[in-house]
Coordinates of C-alpha atoms in Angstrom, one line a residue:
X95 CA -41.3 -94.2 -51.5
X96 CA -40.8 -93.7 -47.8
X97 CA -43.9 -95.6 -47.0
X98 CA -42.6 -98.5 -49.1
X99 CA -39.3 -98.5 -47.1
X100 CA -41.1 -98.4 -43.8
X101 CA -43.4 -101.3 -44.9
X102 CA -40.4 -103.4 -46.0
X103 CA -38.6 -102.6 -42.7
X104 CA -41.6 -103.7 -40.7
X105 CA -42.0 -106.8 -42.8
X106 CA -38.3 -107.8 -42.3
X107 CA -38.6 -107.2 -38.5
X108 CA -41.7 -109.2 -38.2
X109 CA -40.2 -112.0 -40.2
X110 CA -37.2 -112.0 -37.9
X111 CA -39.4 -112.3 -34.9
X112 CA -41.4 -115.1 -36.3
X113 CA -38.2 -117.1 -37.0
X114 CA -37.0 -116.8 -33.4
X115 CA -37.6 -120.0 -31.5
X116 CA -40.0 -120.1 -28.5
X117 CA -38.9 -120.7 -24.9
X118 CA -39.5 -124.4 -23.9
X119 CA -40.1 -125.0 -20.2
X120 CA -38.1 -128.0 -18.9
X121 CA -39.4 -128.0 -15.3
X122 CA -43.0 -127.8 -14.2
X123 CA -45.5 -129.7 -12.2
X124 CA -44.7 -133.1 -10.6
X125 CA -43.3 -135.0 -13.5
X126 CA -39.8 -135.8 -14.9
X127 CA -41.2 -136.7 -18.3
X128 CA -38.5 -135.9 -21.0
X129 CA -35.6 -136.4 -18.6
X130 CA -33.3 -139.4 -18.3
X131 CA -31.0 -140.3 -15.4
X132 CA -27.4 -141.3 -16.1
X133 CA -24.5 -142.3 -13.9
X134 CA -24.8 -143.0 -10.2
X135 CA -27.5 -143.6 -7.7
X136 CA -28.7 -140.1 -6.7
X137 CA -32.5 -139.7 -6.8
X138 CA -34.5 -136.9 -8.5
X139 CA -38.1 -135.8 -7.9
X140 CA -40.2 -133.0 -9.3
X141 CA -42.7 -131.2 -7.0
X142 CA -44.6 -128.1 -8.0
X143 CA -42.1 -127.3 -10.7
X144 CA -39.0 -127.8 -8.5
X145 CA -36.6 -130.6 -9.4
X146 CA -34.6 -131.8 -6.5
X147 CA -31.6 -134.2 -6.7
X148 CA -30.5 -136.0 -3.5
X149 CA -27.2 -137.7 -3.0
X150 CA -26.9 -141.5 -3.0
X151 CA -24.1 -144.1 -3.1
X152 CA -21.8 -144.3 -6.1
X153 CA -20.5 -141.8 -8.7
X154 CA -21.8 -138.5 -10.1
X155 CA -25.3 -138.6 -11.3
X156 CA -27.0 -136.6 -14.1
X157 CA -30.6 -135.9 -15.0
X158 CA -30.4 -135.3 -18.7
X159 CA -32.5 -133.8 -21.6
X160 CA -31.7 -133.1 -25.2
X161 CA -29.7 -133.0 -27.4
X162 CA -29.4 -129.2 -28.0
X163 CA -27.0 -127.2 -30.1
X164 CA -27.2 -123.4 -30.1
X165 CA -29.4 -122.1 -27.3
X166 CA -30.0 -119.9 -24.3
X167 CA -30.6 -121.8 -21.1
X168 CA -31.9 -120.2 -17.9
X169 CA -32.5 -121.7 -14.5
X170 CA -32.6 -121.0 -10.8
X171 CA -30.6 -123.3 -8.5
X172 CA -30.2 -123.8 -4.7
X173 CA -27.5 -126.1 -3.5
X174 CA -26.7 -127.4 0.0
X175 CA -23.5 -125.6 0.9
X176 CA -21.6 -128.9 1.5
X177 CA -22.5 -130.3 -1.9
X178 CA -20.9 -129.7 -5.3
X179 CA -23.1 -129.5 -8.4
X180 CA -23.2 -128.2 -11.9
X181 CA -25.2 -128.3 -15.2
X182 CA -23.8 -130.0 -18.2
X183 CA -24.3 -128.6 -21.7
X184 CA -23.5 -130.1 -25.1
X185 CA -22.5 -133.3 -23.2
X186 CA -22.1 -136.9 -24.1
X187 CA -21.5 -140.5 -22.8
X188 CA -18.4 -142.5 -23.6
X189 CA -19.4 -145.2 -26.1
X190 CA -16.7 -147.5 -24.8
X191 CA -14.0 -147.6 -22.1
X192 CA -11.8 -144.6 -22.9
X193 CA -8.6 -143.1 -21.5
X194 CA -9.2 -139.7 -19.9
X195 CA -7.6 -137.0 -22.0
X196 CA -6.0 -135.2 -19.1
X197 CA -4.8 -138.4 -17.4
X198 CA -4.5 -141.2 -19.9
X199 CA -3.8 -143.8 -17.2
X200 CA -7.3 -143.3 -15.9
X201 CA -9.9 -145.2 -17.8
X202 CA -13.4 -143.8 -18.2
X203 CA -16.1 -146.4 -18.2
X204 CA -18.5 -146.9 -21.0
X205 CA -21.5 -144.7 -20.3
X206 CA -19.7 -142.1 -18.2
X207 CA -20.7 -138.5 -18.9
X208 CA -18.2 -136.0 -20.3
X209 CA -18.4 -132.4 -21.6
X210 CA -18.9 -128.8 -20.6
X211 CA -20.2 -128.3 -17.1
X212 CA -21.4 -124.9 -15.8
X213 CA -20.2 -124.9 -12.2
X214 CA -22.4 -124.5 -9.2
X215 CA -19.8 -123.9 -6.5
X216 CA -19.8 -125.0 -3.0
X217 CA -17.4 -125.7 -0.1
X218 CA -16.2 -129.0 -1.6
X219 CA -14.6 -127.1 -4.4
X220 CA -12.2 -125.1 -2.1
X221 CA -10.8 -121.9 -3.6
X222 CA -10.4 -123.2 -7.2
X223 CA -14.1 -123.3 -8.2
X224 CA -16.2 -120.4 -9.4
X225 CA -20.0 -120.5 -10.0
X226 CA -20.6 -119.9 -13.7
X227 CA -17.2 -121.0 -15.0
X228 CA -17.0 -124.2 -17.1
X229 CA -15.3 -127.4 -16.1
X230 CA -14.6 -130.0 -18.8
X231 CA -16.2 -133.0 -17.0
X232 CA -14.6 -136.4 -17.5
X233 CA -12.3 -135.3 -20.3
X234 CA -9.7 -132.4 -20.0
X235 CA -10.8 -131.9 -16.3
X236 CA -9.8 -128.3 -16.2
X237 CA -11.4 -124.8 -16.2
X238 CA -12.2 -123.6 -19.7
X239 CA -12.2 -119.9 -19.1
X240 CA -8.9 -119.2 -17.5
X241 CA -9.5 -115.4 -17.4
X242 CA -12.2 -115.6 -14.8
X243 CA -11.3 -114.0 -11.5
X244 CA -12.6 -116.7 -9.2
X245 CA -12.3 -114.7 -5.9
X246 CA -14.2 -111.7 -7.4
X247 CA -16.9 -113.6 -9.3
X248 CA -17.6 -116.2 -6.6
X249 CA -18.7 -113.4 -4.3
X250 CA -21.8 -113.1 -6.6
X251 CA -23.0 -116.6 -5.7
X252 CA -25.2 -116.9 -2.6
X253 CA -24.6 -120.3 -0.8
X254 CA -27.7 -122.1 0.2
X255 CA -30.0 -119.6 -1.5
X256 CA -31.7 -119.5 -4.9
X257 CA -29.3 -118.2 -7.6
X258 CA -30.2 -117.3 -11.2
X259 CA -28.0 -118.7 -14.0
X260 CA -28.1 -117.9 -17.8
X261 CA -26.0 -119.9 -20.3
X262 CA -25.6 -119.0 -24.0
X263 CA -24.0 -121.5 -26.3
X264 CA -23.8 -120.3 -29.9
X265 CA -21.3 -121.7 -32.4
X266 CA -17.9 -122.0 -30.6
X267 CA -18.7 -119.3 -28.1
X268 CA -20.0 -120.1 -24.7
X269 CA -21.1 -117.5 -22.0
X270 CA -22.6 -117.5 -18.6
X271 CA -24.2 -115.1 -16.2
X272 CA -24.8 -115.6 -12.4
X273 CA -27.4 -113.4 -10.8
X274 CA -27.3 -111.1 -13.8
X275 CA -23.5 -110.6 -13.9
X276 CA -21.3 -112.0 -16.7
X277 CA -18.9 -114.7 -15.6
X278 CA -17.4 -116.9 -18.4
X279 CA -16.9 -116.0 -22.0
X280 CA -14.7 -118.3 -24.0
X281 CA -14.5 -120.2 -27.3
X282 CA -14.1 -123.9 -27.7
X283 CA -14.9 -126.1 -30.7
X284 CA -15.0 -129.6 -29.1
X285 CA -18.8 -130.0 -29.0
X286 CA -21.4 -128.3 -31.1
X287 CA -24.4 -130.2 -29.6
X288 CA -25.3 -132.7 -26.8
X289 CA -27.5 -133.1 -23.8
X290 CA -27.9 -130.9 -20.8
X291 CA -27.6 -132.5 -17.4
X292 CA -28.4 -131.6 -13.8
X293 CA -25.6 -133.0 -11.7
X294 CA -25.6 -134.4 -8.2
X295 CA -22.0 -134.9 -7.3
X296 CA -20.8 -138.0 -5.5
X297 CA -20.0 -137.6 -1.8
X298 CA -17.7 -139.3 0.7
X299 CA -19.1 -142.4 2.5
X300 CA -20.6 -141.5 5.8
X301 CA -21.6 -137.9 4.8
X302 CA -24.9 -136.5 3.6
X303 CA -27.5 -136.8 2.4
X304 CA -27.3 -133.5 0.6
X305 CA -29.6 -132.0 -2.1
X306 CA -29.7 -129.5 -4.9
X307 CA -32.8 -128.1 -6.4
X308 CA -33.6 -126.4 -9.8
X309 CA -36.6 -124.4 -10.8
X310 CA -37.8 -122.3 -13.7
X311 CA -35.6 -124.2 -16.2
X312 CA -36.2 -123.1 -19.7
X313 CA -34.4 -123.2 -23.0
X314 CA -34.6 -121.4 -26.3
X315 CA -32.8 -122.7 -29.4
X316 CA -30.9 -120.1 -31.4
X317 CA -29.8 -119.4 -34.9
X318 CA -26.1 -119.2 -35.2
X319 CA -26.3 -115.7 -36.5
X320 CA -28.9 -114.5 -34.0
X321 CA -27.9 -111.6 -31.8
X322 CA -28.4 -112.4 -28.1
X323 CA -27.0 -111.0 -24.8

């Protein structure tokens, strides 16, 4: 009887492992195949597995892939200290000109990007930003985890160096980790799926150019009931 129970336990465990999705590499080599640029006129290149975005004229620019729903996303990023950047998740484009939710007098153009953005903080954010917290880009334009101690958590981010990010989106719960330390952990039911996007923020005329680079970008899709830390 004990042997039967052990056999069943092993079978269930093996079945669970086989159902887990595999990691998919999103950066590698010298190609941007599978990515689509939206928004402004920043440029993106891929070289030896490093995707680098460089500022250009115009508004925020995003290099996008997806859509994805529930997932774990990991990447390393290095941003010029004078540039603001972020990574969109479960994001979208406005299908038509739309009033911005947080400021209805401002009209968002057709095609503009909106949705959850995992912040990559730099000097342009002043004291309000925090690497790893989430900003609702182009919509509610506010921080989504109000419990994050920005002064404490921002100290974990290394300006101008490579930083490791991990984002878990599962159901209505969204979490982030920067250099191995938990940052944001909140619930929001606005978006259950959408594209991811590597942001190059707009800059003031006469400044720059600045750049931001990503490497080792990979994603693993999740089951809603899967345990993941």
